[in-house]
CSV table of C-alpha atoms in Angstrom, one decimal:
chain,number,residue,atom,x,y,z
A,807,MET,CA,62.1,-8.2,54.4
A,808,GLU,CA,59.2,-8.3,51.3
A,809,VAL,CA,58.6,-5.3,48.8
A,810,ARG,CA,55.4,-4.1,46.9
A,811,THR,CA,55.3,-3.2,43.8
A,812,GLU,CA,52.9,-1.3,41.6
A,813,ARG,CA,53.0,0.5,38.5
A,814,GLU,CA,50.7,4.2,38.3
A,815,ASP,CA,51.9,5.1,34.4
A,816,ASP,CA,54.9,5.5,34.2
A,817,VAL,CA,55.6,6.5,38.5
A,818,LEU,CA,56.2,2.6,40.2
A,819,VAL,CA,54.9,3.0,44.2
A,820,THR,CA,56.4,0.8,46.1
A,821,THR,CA,55.8,-0.3,49.6
A,822,VAL,CA,59.2,-2.2,51.8
A,823,ASN,CA,58.0,-3.9,55.1
A,824,GLY,CA,61.1,-5.4,57.2
A,825,ARG,CA,64.3,-4.9,57.7
A,826,ILE,CA,67.6,-4.5,54.9
A,827,ASP,CA,70.2,-5.6,56.1
A,828,SER,CA,73.5,-7.8,55.3
A,829,ALA,CA,70.8,-10.3,54.9
A,830,THR,CA,68.4,-9.5,52.6
A,831,VAL,CA,69.7,-6.5,50.8
A,832,SER,CA,70.8,-8.3,48.2
A,833,GLU,CA,67.1,-9.3,47.4
A,834,PHE,CA,65.7,-5.9,48.6
A,835,GLN,CA,68.4,-5.2,45.6
A,836,HIS,CA,67.5,-7.0,42.8
A,837,LEU,CA,63.6,-7.1,43.5
A,838,MET,CA,64.0,-3.5,43.0
A,839,GLU,CA,66.0,-3.3,40.0
A,840,ARG,CA,63.8,-5.4,38.5
A,841,ALA,CA,60.4,-3.9,39.0
A,842,ILE,CA,62.2,-0.7,37.6
A,843,THR,CA,61.8,-0.9,34.1
A,844,ASP,CA,62.9,1.4,31.5
A,845,ASP,CA,60.1,3.3,30.7
A,846,ILE,CA,59.4,3.9,34.9
A,847,ARG,CA,60.1,8.2,35.1
A,848,ARG,CA,59.6,8.3,38.9
A,849,VAL,CA,60.1,5.9,42.4
A,850,ILE,CA,57.8,6.2,45.0
A,851,VAL,CA,58.9,4.3,48.1
A,852,ASP,CA,57.7,3.9,51.1
A,853,PHE,CA,59.8,3.5,53.7
A,854,GLY,CA,57.0,2.9,56.5
A,855,ASN,CA,56.7,0.4,57.8
A,856,LEU,CA,60.8,-0.5,57.3
A,857,SER,CA,62.1,-1.3,60.5
A,858,TYR,CA,66.0,-1.7,60.3
A,859,ILE,CA,68.3,-0.6,58.0
A,860,ASN,CA,72.4,-0.7,57.8
A,861,SER,CA,75.0,0.6,55.8
A,862,ALA,CA,74.6,-2.5,53.1
A,863,GLY,CA,71.0,-1.2,53.2
A,864,LEU,CA,71.8,2.7,52.8
A,865,ARG,CA,74.3,2.2,50.2
A,866,ALA,CA,71.6,-0.6,48.0
A,867,VAL,CA,69.8,2.1,48.5
A,868,LEU,CA,72.3,4.9,46.7
A,869,VAL,CA,73.1,2.4,43.7
A,870,ILE,CA,69.6,2.2,42.8
A,871,THR,CA,69.1,6.4,42.7
A,872,LYS,CA,71.9,7.2,41.1
A,873,ASN,CA,70.9,4.4,38.4
A,874,LEU,CA,67.4,6.2,38.1
A,875,TRP,CA,69.6,10.0,37.5
A,876,THR,CA,71.6,8.2,35.2
A,877,ARG,CA,68.9,8.3,32.7
A,878,ASN,CA,66.9,11.3,34.6
A,879,ALA,CA,63.9,9.2,36.2
A,880,LYS,CA,63.6,10.2,40.4
A,881,LEU,CA,62.7,9.1,43.2
A,882,ALA,CA,61.8,9.9,46.7
A,883,LEU,CA,61.7,7.9,50.1
A,884,HIS,CA,58.8,9.0,52.8
A,885,SER,CA,57.1,7.4,55.4
A,886,LEU,CA,61.0,7.2,57.8
A,887,GLN,CA,60.2,5.9,61.3
A,888,PRO,CA,62.7,8.6,63.2
A,889,SER,CA,65.2,6.1,64.0
A,890,ILE,CA,65.9,5.3,60.2
A,891,GLN,CA,64.9,9.1,59.2
A,892,GLU,CA,68.4,10.1,61.7
A,893,VAL,CA,70.9,7.2,60.7
A,894,PHE,CA,69.6,9.3,56.8
A,895,SER,CA,70.8,12.2,57.2
A,896,ILE,CA,73.8,11.0,59.4
A,897,ALA,CA,74.9,9.8,56.3
A,898,GLY,CA,73.8,13.2,54.2
A,899,PHE,CA,71.7,10.4,52.4
A,900,ASP,CA,69.6,14.3,53.4
A,901,LYS,CA,71.1,16.1,50.5
A,902,ILE,CA,70.8,13.5,47.6
A,903,ILE,CA,67.9,12.1,48.2
A,904,GLN,CA,64.4,13.3,48.8
A,905,VAL,CA,62.9,12.1,51.9
A,906,CYS,CA,59.6,13.0,52.1
A,907,ALA,CA,57.0,13.2,54.9
A,908,ASP,CA,54.1,11.4,53.2
A,909,LYS,CA,53.0,9.9,49.9
A,910,ALA,CA,51.6,12.9,48.5
A,911,GLU,CA,54.8,14.9,49.1
A,912,ALA,CA,56.8,12.3,47.5
A,913,LEU,CA,54.7,12.5,44.7
A,914,ASP,CA,54.9,16.2,44.1
A,915,ALA,CA,58.2,15.7,45.0
A,916,THR,CA,58.7,14.2,41.7
A,917,GLN,CA,57.0,16.1,39.5
A,918,GLU,CA,59.4,16.4,36.8
A,919,LYS,CA,59.0,20.1,36.6
B,579,MET,CA,68.0,-3.0,87.2
B,580,THR,CA,70.9,-4.6,85.6
B,581,ALA,CA,71.3,-7.1,82.6
B,582,SER,CA,74.6,-8.3,80.6
B,583,THR,CA,75.2,-11.1,77.8
B,584,THR,CA,78.5,-12.3,76.8
B,585,LEU,CA,78.2,-14.2,73.4
B,586,VAL,CA,81.7,-16.6,72.0
B,587,ILE,CA,80.3,-16.9,68.4
B,588,SER,CA,82.4,-17.9,65.2
B,589,THR,CA,83.2,-15.5,62.6
B,590,THR,CA,80.5,-16.2,59.4
B,591,ILE,CA,77.7,-13.9,58.6
B,592,GLU,CA,75.3,-16.4,59.8
B,593,GLU,CA,75.7,-16.4,62.9
B,594,LEU,CA,75.9,-12.3,63.5
B,595,GLN,CA,71.7,-13.8,64.1
B,596,LYS,CA,72.4,-14.6,67.2
B,597,VAL,CA,73.4,-10.5,68.0
B,598,GLU,CA,70.2,-9.6,67.1
B,599,THR,CA,69.0,-12.1,69.3
B,600,ALA,CA,71.7,-10.9,72.0
B,601,VAL,CA,70.3,-7.3,71.4
B,602,ASP,CA,66.2,-8.6,71.7
B,603,GLU,CA,66.6,-11.1,75.0
B,604,VAL,CA,68.8,-7.4,76.9
B,605,SER,CA,66.3,-4.6,75.6
B,606,ALA,CA,63.1,-6.7,76.2
B,607,ALA,CA,64.5,-7.0,79.8
B,608,GLU,CA,66.1,-3.8,80.7
B,609,GLY,CA,63.3,-2.2,78.3
B,610,TRP,CA,64.7,-0.3,76.5
B,611,LEU,CA,63.1,2.4,74.2
B,612,PRO,CA,62.9,1.9,70.1
B,613,ASP,CA,65.1,4.0,69.5
B,614,ILE,CA,67.7,3.3,71.5
B,615,GLU,CA,67.7,-0.7,71.3
B,616,PHE,CA,68.1,0.1,66.8
B,617,LYS,CA,70.6,2.1,67.4
B,618,ILE,CA,72.5,-0.6,69.5
B,619,ARG,CA,71.5,-3.1,66.8
B,620,LEU,CA,72.7,-0.8,64.6
B,621,VAL,CA,76.1,0.2,65.6
B,622,LEU,CA,76.8,-4.1,67.0
B,623,ASP,CA,76.2,-5.1,63.1
B,624,GLU,CA,78.6,-2.6,61.4
B,625,LEU,CA,81.0,-3.2,64.2
B,626,CYS,CA,80.8,-7.3,64.3
B,627,THR,CA,80.3,-7.2,60.2
B,628,ASN,CA,83.3,-5.5,59.8
B,629,VAL,CA,85.1,-8.3,61.6
B,630,VAL,CA,84.1,-11.1,59.9
B,631,ASN,CA,84.4,-9.6,56.1
B,632,TYR,CA,88.1,-8.2,57.3
B,633,ALA,CA,89.6,-9.1,59.9
B,634,HIS,CA,90.9,-12.2,59.2
B,635,SER,CA,93.9,-12.2,56.0
B,636,ASP,CA,93.7,-15.9,57.2
B,637,ASN,CA,90.7,-18.8,56.4
B,638,LEU,CA,91.0,-20.3,59.1
B,639,ASP,CA,88.1,-20.6,61.9
B,640,HIS,CA,88.2,-17.5,64.4
B,641,ASP,CA,85.8,-16.4,67.6
B,642,MET,CA,85.2,-13.5,68.6
B,643,THR,CA,83.4,-12.5,71.5
B,644,VAL,CA,80.6,-9.2,71.7
B,645,VAL,CA,79.5,-8.5,75.7
B,646,ILE,CA,76.1,-6.2,76.1
B,647,GLU,CA,75.9,-4.5,79.5
B,648,SER,CA,72.6,-2.5,80.6
B,649,ASP,CA,72.2,-0.7,83.4
B,650,ASP,CA,68.9,2.4,84.1
B,651,SER,CA,71.4,4.9,83.1
B,652,GLU,CA,73.6,3.4,80.3
B,653,VAL,CA,74.7,0.9,77.8
B,654,ARG,CA,78.3,-1.0,77.2
B,655,VAL,CA,78.7,-2.9,74.8
B,656,ARG,CA,82.3,-4.8,73.9
B,657,ILE,CA,83.5,-6.4,71.2
B,658,VAL,CA,86.7,-8.8,71.1
B,659,ASP,CA,88.4,-10.0,68.4
B,660,ASP,CA,91.8,-11.7,67.3
B,661,GLY,CA,92.4,-10.2,63.7
B,662,ASP,CA,95.2,-8.3,62.1
B,663,PRO,CA,95.2,-5.3,64.5
B,664,PHE,CA,92.5,-2.6,63.8
B,665,ASN,CA,91.7,0.1,65.1
B,666,PRO,CA,88.2,1.1,63.4
B,667,LEU,CA,87.9,4.0,65.5
B,668,GLU,CA,91.1,5.5,63.5
B,669,ASP,CA,92.1,3.8,60.6
B,670,ALA,CA,88.2,2.9,58.5
B,671,PRO,CA,88.1,5.1,55.9
B,672,LYS,CA,86.3,8.8,56.0
B,673,PRO,CA,82.8,8.9,55.1
B,674,ASP,CA,81.7,11.0,52.0
B,675,THR,CA,78.7,13.0,53.4
B,676,ASP,CA,79.1,16.2,51.0
B,677,SER,CA,79.6,15.0,47.6
B,678,ALA,CA,77.0,15.1,44.6
B,679,LEU,CA,74.5,12.1,43.7
B,680,ALA,CA,77.0,11.2,41.0
B,681,ASP,CA,79.8,11.2,43.0
B,682,ARG,CA,78.6,9.7,45.9
B,683,ARG,CA,81.3,7.2,47.4
B,684,VAL,CA,79.7,5.2,50.3
B,685,GLY,CA,82.3,3.4,52.0
B,686,GLY,CA,83.3,3.9,56.5
B,687,LEU,CA,79.4,4.6,56.1
B,688,GLY,CA,78.8,1.7,59.8
B,689,ILE,CA,81.7,3.5,61.2
B,690,HIS,CA,80.8,7.2,60.7
B,691,PHE,CA,77.5,6.1,62.4
B,692,VAL,CA,79.0,3.9,65.2
B,693,LYS,CA,81.2,7.0,66.4
B,694,THR,CA,77.8,9.4,65.7
B,695,LEU,CA,76.1,7.6,67.3
B,696,VAL,CA,77.5,6.6,71.2
B,697,ASP,CA,78.6,8.9,73.8
B,698,GLU,CA,82.0,7.2,73.7
B,699,ALA,CA,84.3,4.5,71.6
B,700,ARG,CA,87.4,3.4,73.0
B,701,TYR,CA,89.6,1.0,71.0
B,702,TRP,CA,92.7,-0.6,72.8
B,703,ARG,CA,94.9,-3.9,71.2
B,704,ASP,CA,96.0,-6.3,73.8
B,705,ASP,CA,97.2,-10.2,74.1
B,706,ASN,CA,97.2,-9.7,69.9
B,707,LYS,CA,93.3,-9.3,70.7
B,708,ASN,CA,91.7,-5.7,68.9
B,709,TYR,CA,88.6,-4.3,72.1
B,710,VAL,CA,86.7,-2.2,71.5
B,711,ALA,CA,84.6,-0.4,73.7
B,712,LEU,CA,81.2,1.5,73.4
B,713,SER,CA,79.0,3.0,75.3
B,714,LYS,CA,75.6,5.3,75.1
B,715,ARG,CA,73.0,6.5,77.8
B,716,ARG,CA,70.1,5.8,77.7
B,717,ASN,CA,68.0,8.8,77.9
């Protein structure tokens, strides 16, 4: 599992490669939380090269999203593989987390309105 | 074609890598579609992780058995543990898939995936062991 992050002003653009499972979930959450400094307003996560996620991984995504929400910052995921998109839907995460087709849509979805 | 593999592993998180490898091998031998491979991997991961984390109230070493079978029409999986009596299909906490973000709870999602993603799921207890058997059609 690899997390790459890049800042564009107050937007954090991240790419996650590999698997988020019981062995890697702590590292995933730690790397994300370290990159999300207090001045970050929007987080865009590219899951296009995420090959696997389990319920522990979903829990971490939820925690990160909730923490952002409490300080009025926003998160959007994009480019999910079909199996992973399905798991997000089964978990009902598509109702509380922005899941977008691509990066442009994710940037648009997190725009301050 | 048919393929079958039986694993006896000790109930530690590290040993679950062997289940991963077995999924890789059966999938390759049987030519599973990526979506089937993902879902079988996920349901085995969730059930085996639950056994490792919660099945035993003592601190002793235990073994569990995982069987994966595949033919042209379906995949069958069986998990056997000697833990405390527990039917994950009935006794696991109900998932919260509806609350708003601020109130959302995450317990029970793993078993919710299992019940949603397979076609048949059964639990029984025999000889002081928990048995969970799942089947999923390949088409």
